Amino acid sequence: MASDTIISAAPVDYLIVLLYFAVVLGIGALARRQVSDSIDFFLSGRSLPAWVTGLAFISANLGAVEIMGMSASGAQFGLPTVHYFWVGAIPAMLFLGVVMMPFYYGSKVRSVPEFMRRRFGTGAHLVNAISFAVAQLLIAGINLFLLGTIIRAMLGWNLYVALIVAAVIVLSYITLGGLSAAIYNEVLQFFVIVASLLPLTLLGLHRVGGWDGLTDGITKAAEANPDTIPPADQQLNSWPGLPLTGFDSELWSVVGIVFGLGFVLSFGYWTTNFVEVQRALASDSISSARKTPIIGSFPKMFIPFITILPGMIAAVLVTQISDLKAGETPPGGASGEGVSYNDSLLYLMREVLPNGLLGLAIAGLLAAFMAGMAANISAFNTVLSYDLWQQYVVKDRSDGYYLTVGRVATVAATAIAIFTATLASNFSNIMDYLQVLFGFFNAPLFATFILGMFWKRMTPTAGWVGLVAGTVSAVAIAFLSEDAFGSWSTGVIPLGGQGAAFVAAGVAFAVDIVLSIVVSLVTKPKADSELRGLVYSETPRADLVDPKEASYPWYRRTLPLAGISLVLVVILNIIF
């Protein structure tokens, strides 16, 4: 059995992991005592302070995307991967906090689809709720697949056995304590993740000879394999990001990053994704809700240094990853079917971490994947219970009935995620798959959302027509690309990798906007009196701010914090 494992863990490593699981399940059991109704289960009773929801906001996203996905992209593409943070996250997070959270929190909605129902009616609401539920099951599968690979890498278990064990652990604490259990575990997981990945990064840098040694290693590999590895200057500078986008033109690469990633995909994800918004809705005031994504932006901008950098180090230090990058097909890997970029972090852990620290790193990875999967499942059970079951299947039942539905939905979603995890196993770089999904589900939703929020003339009919047309167009682009859908793609459009996802998202956004405008001009809008709290021009400013915030010191106010975050991220873009 040991020969089938990537990681040779010692008893002390297993002890650390078991202690971590004990704490996680203990938090779930304690949180259960606070769950008396559905608002407690789904939204933590709207009682949490901003610093807790801010850290949970980031930890909920600190799953497969940040850890394995970003390290895989760091190994494959290098420094341009930072665009997922500094261009593709921070600006949208600040916009969410400053502009959009007052609408979400002030309207007292329990989910993003519920907001869509109030603005556009049942057509757009049903489309959004179904697409969101499907998306969460697919993305939960990504987190579960990577969680299963960690267990397989440690124990050499069959991947399906590892998936089932991982699913049961996550299921236990969400079913016990609902969103409170998920959020408090996410805060714990944030610190565990940082404590585990920081030593890995520092020891890895030391082994390759610091930053100079890393750049030398990347340069030598690129010069030795010019046909398969991008030039070193493209890997060691974030702009223009040609390795990431797959474009030949520097201009179009920048346009793809700024518009496709930085605007459509990023704003679509951060401003309309209920997985993230749910954390802010659990806060104790509109001021805390606005500051939740802004507080989260500060750790977010520095996470690349403990996720992307280890991937770059692995591409130099780990023989299997450097061979893969050179175009070879090394055997082994966490899946057992050959090394992929998703294995970069696991091999680096094996290479540089001593026992003890290895156990902490394993616990950190398990924490990351459980945080991501728990976030997907807790958002799914809210939308299924309130937006689909209560709205369209069984109406006017007791609060306890819908609480039970939510718990059953949690179990069902976890079981389905075991199946969707097998879809994720088909992608060498999990980020490719994830960006394709975001293009399908988030880009058209953002188009509908932002147009409806700032243009009161947009009609309910335009809401659902735009969503459907945008989603279908994104799926069509993915099928026509070279590899966005793996073996199912036709290659009609000569563009692969994440560049195809950027194009699909851009097309979905444009199609949605154009059709929404056309349909709105020939259909009837809602009366202005129905749009208060839903459309910017029809909502009094007093409804959008917390009157107590003016009395807070500057470092507790929304706009100064957002301004500092924006300045810092601009500086990082200039430096790198």
XYZ file of C-alpha atoms in Angstrom:
576
model
C 0.000 0.000 0.000
C 2.753 2.450 0.903
C 4.267 2.190 -2.561
C 1.029 3.619 -3.991
C 1.254 6.788 -1.929
C 2.822 10.114 -2.841
C 3.191 11.255 0.768
C 4.993 9.134 3.353
C 3.317 10.330 6.530
C 4.593 9.370 9.985
C 2.434 8.707 13.083
C 2.899 12.317 14.249
C 1.421 13.539 10.943
C -1.649 11.327 11.320
C -2.057 12.514 14.913
C -2.111 16.177 13.794
C -4.716 15.392 11.120
C -6.911 13.452 13.573
C -6.727 16.292 16.125
C -7.807 18.718 13.440
C -10.815 16.544 12.509
C -11.783 16.315 16.182
C -11.812 20.112 16.468
C -13.846 20.479 13.257
C -16.536 18.057 14.418
C -16.518 19.658 17.880
C -17.283 23.053 16.353
C -20.163 21.480 14.429
C -21.575 19.965 17.628
C -21.319 23.279 19.528
C -22.907 25.210 16.655
C -25.855 22.791 16.650
C -26.933 24.166 20.050
C -27.494 27.583 18.437
C -29.723 26.255 15.629
C -33.361 26.764 16.601
C -34.848 27.845 13.280
C -34.029 28.109 9.567
C -32.479 31.597 9.816
C -30.017 30.208 12.367
C -29.223 27.229 10.119
C -28.972 29.090 6.795
C -27.793 32.604 7.837
C -26.353 32.207 11.377
C -29.158 34.389 12.759
C -27.550 37.484 11.114
C -25.415 37.892 14.234
C -21.727 37.593 13.302
C -19.159 40.444 13.473
C -17.415 41.741 10.332
C -13.990 40.284 11.109
C -15.489 36.777 11.416
C -17.544 37.026 8.210
C -14.601 38.709 6.433
C -12.257 35.815 7.157
C -15.013 33.289 6.375
C -15.629 35.153 3.096
C -12.052 34.431 2.015
C -11.824 30.973 3.553
C -14.977 29.894 1.698
C -13.107 30.686 -1.514
C -9.839 29.223 -0.213
C -10.617 25.749 -1.470
C -9.712 23.940 -4.666
C -9.334 27.193 -6.595
C -6.782 28.792 -4.344
C -4.739 25.805 -3.235
C -4.459 23.102 -5.890
C -5.836 25.137 -8.804
C -3.579 28.148 -8.284
C -0.498 26.065 -7.520
C -1.228 24.034 -10.683
C -1.504 27.243 -12.731
C 1.619 28.620 -11.042
C 3.538 25.521 -12.132
C 2.110 25.657 -15.657
C 2.007 29.408 -16.382
C 4.088 31.144 -13.708
C 3.515 34.647 -12.350
C 0.636 35.640 -14.709
C -1.571 33.483 -12.461
C -1.609 36.395 -9.952
C -4.217 38.028 -12.215
C -6.826 35.770 -10.612
C -6.256 37.763 -7.424
C -5.111 41.285 -8.251
C -7.269 41.796 -11.360
C -9.786 38.963 -11.081
C -10.819 39.364 -7.439
C -9.936 42.502 -5.457
C -11.721 45.162 -7.616
C -14.912 43.090 -7.732
C -14.780 42.407 -3.985
C -14.517 46.140 -3.297
C -17.422 46.846 -5.675
C -19.503 44.219 -3.885
C -18.853 45.822 -0.501
C -19.277 49.462 -1.519
C -22.121 49.241 -4.046
C -24.008 45.951 -3.952
C -24.071 44.663 -0.373
C -26.472 47.428 0.777
C -29.051 46.066 -1.679
C -28.563 42.467 -0.596
C -28.536 43.101 3.133
C -31.087 45.909 3.175
C -33.653 43.880 1.261
C -33.358 41.071 3.876
C -33.155 38.400 1.189
C -31.851 34.965 2.136
C -30.182 34.283 -1.206
C -29.125 35.883 -4.492
C -31.886 34.050 -6.431
C -34.430 35.532 -3.999
C -33.138 38.996 -4.927
C -33.613 38.066 -8.594
C -37.222 37.041 -7.883
C -38.009 40.390 -6.293
C -36.426 42.291 -9.181
C -37.516 40.188 -12.167
C -40.208 37.762 -10.992
C -40.396 33.984 -11.099
C -38.971 33.399 -14.621
C -35.481 34.792 -13.959
C -35.633 33.476 -10.397
C -36.261 29.887 -11.499
C -33.521 29.983 -14.157
C -31.026 31.494 -11.718
C -31.894 29.138 -8.854
C -31.555 26.021 -11.020
C -28.297 27.145 -12.670
C -26.836 28.133 -9.305
C -27.781 24.803 -7.714
C -26.192 22.878 -10.603
C -23.055 25.032 -10.420
C -22.637 24.386 -6.684
C -22.921 20.626 -7.183
C -20.258 20.738 -9.919
C -17.895 22.974 -7.921
C -18.440 20.951 -4.738
C -17.310 17.982 -6.813
C -14.046 19.794 -7.603
C -13.340 20.359 -3.920
C -14.317 16.790 -3.066
C -12.138 15.345 -5.846
C -9.091 17.219 -4.574
C -9.914 16.328 -0.988
C -10.081 12.683 -2.056
C -6.722 12.939 -3.825
C -5.092 14.100 -0.581
C -6.462 11.073 1.276
C -5.362 8.788 -1.573
C -1.905 10.396 -1.627
C -1.538 9.712 2.103
C -3.070 6.262 2.386
C -3.010 4.845 -1.136
C -6.746 4.185 -0.998
C -8.888 3.756 -4.072
C -10.036 7.232 -5.162
C -13.740 6.398 -4.766
C -13.204 5.165 -1.204
C -11.265 8.341 -0.442
C -14.089 10.456 -1.930
C -16.720 8.780 0.244
C -14.663 9.197 3.444
C -13.989 12.863 2.650
C -17.672 13.481 1.880
C -18.812 11.956 5.187
C -16.482 14.234 7.189
C -17.752 17.421 5.511
C -21.350 16.241 5.722
C -21.076 15.656 9.473
C -20.318 19.180 10.580
C -22.576 21.002 8.072
C -25.571 18.820 8.949
C -24.907 19.360 12.649
C -24.532 23.120 12.779
C -25.533 24.629 9.444
C -23.921 27.890 8.324
C -22.563 28.792 11.771
C -20.574 25.547 11.849
C -19.325 26.210 8.312
C -18.343 29.830 9.069
C -16.567 29.192 12.381
C -14.727 26.282 10.798
C -13.795 28.533 7.880
C -12.194 31.048 10.264
C -10.206 28.221 11.888
C -9.360 26.820 8.461
C -8.023 30.169 7.269
C -5.364 30.203 9.983
C -4.577 26.494 9.541
C -4.123 26.991 5.777
C -1.763 29.957 6.199
C 0.202 28.181 8.939
C 0.661 25.160 6.678
C 1.433 26.829 3.335
C 3.805 29.533 4.587
C 6.496 27.064 5.795
C 6.107 25.117 2.544
C 6.770 28.278 0.527
C 9.745 29.406 2.633
C 11.399 25.967 2.722
C 10.796 25.510 -1.006
C 12.374 28.887 -1.787
C 15.342 27.978 0.399
C 15.822 24.687 -1.461
C 15.890 26.340 -4.905
C 18.246 29.118 -3.775
C 15.791 31.939 -3.120
C 14.077 34.085 -5.754
C 17.249 34.237 -7.877
C 17.528 30.455 -7.854
C 13.866 30.126 -8.830
C 14.212 32.531 -11.761
C 17.385 30.768 -12.904
C 15.647 27.385 -12.787
C 12.637 28.652 -14.759
C 14.921 30.316 -17.316
C 17.045 27.191 -17.869
C 13.977 24.973 -18.280
C 12.419 27.395 -20.781
C 15.636 27.623 -22.819
C 16.010 23.829 -22.851
C 12.407 23.225 -23.979
C 11.349 26.195 -26.144
C 8.648 24.179 -27.918
C 6.737 23.189 -24.770
C 7.575 25.793 -22.108
C 6.723 29.532 -22.413
C 9.711 31.950 -22.409
C 11.007 32.773 -18.934
C 10.197 36.501 -19.193
C 6.534 35.604 -19.809
C 6.478 33.310 -16.778
C 8.264 35.773 -14.471
C 6.158 38.868 -15.244
C 2.430 39.149 -14.687
C 1.787 41.255 -17.807
C 0.875 40.708 -20.630
C 0.064 37.159 -19.421
C 0.388 35.254 -22.712
C 0.928 31.818 -21.076
C -2.297 32.225 -19.109
C -4.597 33.363 -21.918
C -3.137 31.331 -24.766
C -3.313 34.359 -27.096
C -0.482 35.175 -29.500
C -1.072 38.938 -29.303
C 0.051 40.879 -26.230
C -2.750 43.410 -26.784
C -5.486 40.784 -26.948
C -3.996 38.977 -23.975
C -4.309 42.143 -21.887
C -7.844 42.727 -23.204
C -8.764 39.124 -22.331
C -7.392 39.469 -18.797
C -8.930 42.895 -18.116
C -12.329 42.347 -19.750
C -12.815 38.558 -19.733
C -11.262 37.846 -16.318
C -11.129 41.213 -14.547
C -14.626 42.352 -15.482
C -16.968 39.609 -16.686
C -15.719 36.533 -14.808
C -14.523 38.385 -11.710
C -17.522 40.656 -11.163
C -19.802 37.808 -12.180
C -18.301 35.564 -9.511
C -17.767 37.910 -6.573
C -20.888 40.066 -6.848
C -23.526 37.434 -7.610
C -22.147 34.193 -6.156
C -24.281 33.338 -3.158
C -21.503 31.179 -1.685
C -19.642 34.413 -0.938
C -22.604 36.751 -0.419
C -24.099 34.338 2.138
C -21.158 35.014 4.476
C -21.825 38.760 4.392
C -25.567 38.239 4.890
C -24.734 36.427 8.154
C -23.171 39.605 9.624
C -24.749 41.721 12.362
C -25.390 45.015 10.491
C -25.386 46.617 7.054
C -22.025 48.207 7.942
C -20.527 44.795 8.774
C -22.027 43.323 5.607
C -20.375 46.024 3.454
C -17.021 45.580 5.191
C -17.060 41.779 4.937
C -15.622 41.539 1.373
C -13.391 44.585 1.984
C -11.799 43.021 5.079
C -11.417 39.830 3.078
C -9.584 41.684 0.284
C -6.502 42.326 2.445
C -5.514 38.678 3.038
C -6.760 37.852 -0.478
C -4.132 39.995 -2.186
C -1.266 38.211 -0.407
C -2.511 34.624 -0.833
C -0.676 34.284 -4.221
C 2.606 34.190 -2.312
C 1.617 30.944 -0.562
C -0.304 29.311 -3.440
C 1.124 30.355 -6.820
C 4.738 30.578 -5.651
C 4.821 26.939 -4.424
C 3.588 25.843 -7.862
C 6.415 27.757 -9.545
C 8.887 26.210 -7.098
C 7.528 22.716 -7.811
C 8.086 23.225 -11.554
C 11.808 23.715 -10.804
C 12.388 21.463 -7.805
C 10.126 18.460 -8.439
C 11.329 16.149 -11.220
C 7.846 14.855 -12.078
C 6.399 18.365 -12.549
C 9.384 19.667 -14.522
C 9.179 16.600 -16.790
C 5.440 17.190 -17.280
C 6.081 20.809 -18.190
C 8.720 19.702 -20.686
C 6.079 17.660 -22.512
C 6.652 14.228 -20.980
C 3.999 12.032 -19.312
C 5.388 10.923 -15.929
C 3.561 7.960 -14.336
C 1.979 8.113 -10.884
C 0.241 11.181 -9.504
C -2.568 11.416 -6.959
C -5.044 9.909 -9.418
C -2.753 6.986 -10.208
C -3.241 7.664 -13.921
C -0.251 9.923 -14.499
C 1.191 13.087 -12.978
C -0.809 16.293 -13.597
C -0.261 19.911 -12.630
C -2.840 19.394 -9.868
C -0.202 17.233 -8.118
C 2.350 20.068 -7.854
C 1.686 20.899 -4.214
C 1.627 17.272 -3.069
C 4.999 16.510 -4.630
C 6.494 19.716 -3.218
C 5.240 18.791 0.261
C 6.910 15.398 -0.055
C 10.106 17.028 -1.289
C 10.669 19.716 1.355
C 8.571 19.161 4.504
C 9.792 17.153 7.522
C 7.354 15.011 9.504
C 5.246 17.152 11.811
C 5.194 20.056 9.379
C 3.997 17.552 6.791
C 1.045 16.676 9.027
C 0.240 20.381 9.464
C 0.385 20.888 5.690
C -1.919 17.922 5.087
C -4.343 19.318 7.668
C -4.145 22.679 5.868
C -5.037 21.133 2.526
C -7.867 19.126 4.048
C -9.070 22.334 5.709
C -9.033 24.165 2.384
C -11.042 21.570 0.525
C -13.529 21.131 3.346
C -13.998 24.918 3.524
C -14.655 25.104 -0.198
C -16.994 22.135 -0.284
C -18.840 23.226 2.871
C -19.388 26.654 1.324
C -20.837 25.103 -1.838
C -23.086 22.704 0.076
C -24.377 25.300 2.574
C -25.244 27.675 -0.280
C -26.887 24.843 -2.231
C -29.109 23.750 0.650
C -30.332 27.339 1.181
C -31.235 27.851 -2.472
C -32.844 24.425 -2.826
C -34.916 24.841 0.352
C -36.084 28.435 -0.040
C -35.833 29.245 -3.734
C -36.905 25.968 -5.295
C -38.701 23.736 -2.790
C -40.640 26.412 -0.877
C -41.337 28.543 -3.940
C -42.321 25.903 -6.498
C -42.837 22.504 -4.845
C -44.295 22.671 -1.305
C -45.530 26.079 -0.132
C -46.762 27.426 3.202
C -45.305 24.802 5.521
C -43.758 25.368 8.951
C -40.243 26.732 9.413
C -39.187 23.372 10.878
C -40.259 21.620 7.697
C -37.922 23.735 5.536
C -35.123 23.282 8.072
C -35.526 19.513 7.603
C -35.538 19.955 3.823
C -32.259 21.856 4.139
C -30.640 19.046 6.097
C -31.870 16.421 3.624
C -30.602 18.604 0.752
C -27.193 18.673 2.434
C -27.013 14.877 2.441
C -28.246 14.630 -1.166
C -25.803 17.292 -2.396
C -22.883 15.521 -0.757
C -23.841 12.254 -2.457
C -24.175 13.965 -5.850
C -20.804 15.673 -5.337
C -19.177 12.217 -5.259
C -20.368 11.773 -8.849
C -19.423 15.292 -10.019
C -15.973 14.750 -8.491
C -15.328 12.175 -11.226
C -15.932 14.888 -13.878
C -13.212 17.036 -12.307
C -10.750 14.140 -12.561
C -10.707 14.547 -16.358
C -8.821 17.883 -16.221
C -5.041 18.101 -15.793
C -5.388 21.694 -14.523
C -8.504 22.106 -12.405
C -8.529 25.879 -13.028
C -9.377 25.286 -16.701
C -12.526 23.408 -15.703
C -13.466 25.940 -13.043
C -13.160 28.956 -15.329
C -15.352 27.226 -17.929
C -18.042 26.712 -15.263
C -17.817 30.362 -14.198
C -18.319 31.408 -17.824
C -21.503 29.325 -17.991
C -23.105 30.368 -14.724
C -21.663 33.657 -13.469
C -21.042 35.769 -16.574
C -24.681 35.891 -17.793
C -25.978 36.324 -14.238
C -23.730 39.335 -13.719
C -24.940 40.893 -16.987
C -28.588 40.507 -15.964
C -27.894 41.632 -12.427
C -25.903 44.762 -13.181
C -28.208 45.941 -15.985
C -31.286 45.370 -13.822
C -29.766 47.185 -10.850
C -28.882 50.346 -12.777
C -31.580 50.424 -15.501
C -35.090 50.500 -14.124
C -36.595 49.978 -17.600
C -35.321 46.373 -17.740
C -38.292 44.010 -17.655
C -38.984 40.633 -15.983
C -39.152 38.926 -19.393
C -35.735 40.300 -20.337
C -34.360 38.918 -17.075
C -34.931 35.252 -17.861
C -34.412 35.540 -21.648
C -30.990 37.154 -21.145
C -29.922 34.549 -18.593
C -30.860 31.598 -20.797
C -29.337 33.075 -23.981
C -26.107 34.052 -22.200
C -25.665 30.602 -20.679
C -26.368 28.798 -23.966
C -23.887 31.022 -25.839
C -21.135 30.316 -23.279
C -21.731 26.558 -23.551
C -21.595 26.832 -27.366
C -18.235 28.650 -27.291
C -16.818 26.013 -24.938
C -17.872 23.201 -27.288
C -16.378 25.023 -30.269
C -13.000 25.659 -28.568
C -10.023 23.305 -28.567
C -10.161 21.869 -25.054
C -12.524 23.791 -22.729
C -14.701 20.666 -22.592
C -11.844 18.190 -22.834
C -12.522 15.477 -25.383
C -16.008 16.865 -26.082
C -14.671 20.116 -27.572
C -14.661 20.322 -31.382
C -11.711 22.671 -31.965
C -13.587 24.878 -34.461
C -12.324 27.937 -32.561
C -8.498 27.641 -32.395
C -8.234 28.655 -28.752
C -7.664 26.485 -25.708
C -6.839 26.710 -22.017
C -8.252 29.492 -19.909
C -8.316 31.882 -22.852
C -11.316 29.905 -24.161
C -13.085 30.428 -20.828
C -12.404 34.184 -21.012
C -13.884 34.352 -24.524
C -16.925 32.263 -23.531
C -17.579 34.566 -20.576
C -17.229 37.688 -22.724
C -19.636 36.335 -25.349
C -22.158 35.304 -22.673
C -22.034 38.767 -21.125
C -22.449 40.562 -24.467
C -25.297 38.310 -25.676
C -27.128 38.717 -22.365
C -26.828 42.521 -22.379
C -27.905 42.932 -26.006
C -30.891 40.597 -25.760
C -31.962 42.059 -22.413
C -32.045 45.567 -23.885
C -33.933 44.470 -27.006
C -36.509 42.443 -25.072
C -36.958 45.211 -22.475
C -37.853 47.725 -25.185
C -40.780 45.572 -26.378
C -42.083 44.269 -23.021
C -43.596 45.884 -19.936
C -41.380 46.930 -16.995
C -42.343 46.891 -13.321
C -43.801 50.012 -11.736
C -41.268 52.342 -10.094
C -42.962 51.776 -6.725
C -41.950 48.097 -6.833
C -38.245 48.799 -7.374
C -37.216 50.406 -4.084
C -34.261 48.508 -2.655
C -33.774 46.736 -5.987
C -32.756 49.504 -8.425
C -30.163 52.138 -7.596
C -32.100 55.174 -8.857
C -35.255 54.170 -6.966
C -33.600 53.516 -3.584
C -33.099 56.378 -1.086
C -29.512 56.772 0.092
C -30.657 56.322 3.697
C -31.571 52.707 2.856
C -28.022 51.963 1.656
C -25.907 53.048 4.639
C -25.676 52.333 8.341
C -26.350 55.610 10.230
C -23.975 54.489 12.992
C -20.991 54.177 10.644
C -20.311 57.933 10.566
C -19.394 57.765 14.253
C -16.817 54.982 13.744
C -13.055 55.725 13.513
C -11.763 55.788 9.919
C -10.302 52.288 10.061
C -13.765 50.859 10.781
C -15.505 52.689 7.939
C -16.263 51.131 4.549
C -14.876 53.672 2.071
C -11.455 54.341 3.703
C -10.802 50.594 4.001
C -11.803 50.055 0.365
C -9.516 52.902 -0.756
C -6.492 51.464 1.083
C -7.122 48.025 -0.426
C -7.364 49.465 -3.947
C -4.099 51.402 -3.584
C -2.261 48.304 -2.321
C -3.447 46.113 -5.197
C -2.426 48.759 -7.766
C 1.059 48.833 -6.197
C 1.311 45.026 -6.415
C 0.354 45.115 -10.109
C 3.064 47.713 -10.760
C 5.773 45.813 -8.859
C 5.098 42.440 -10.490
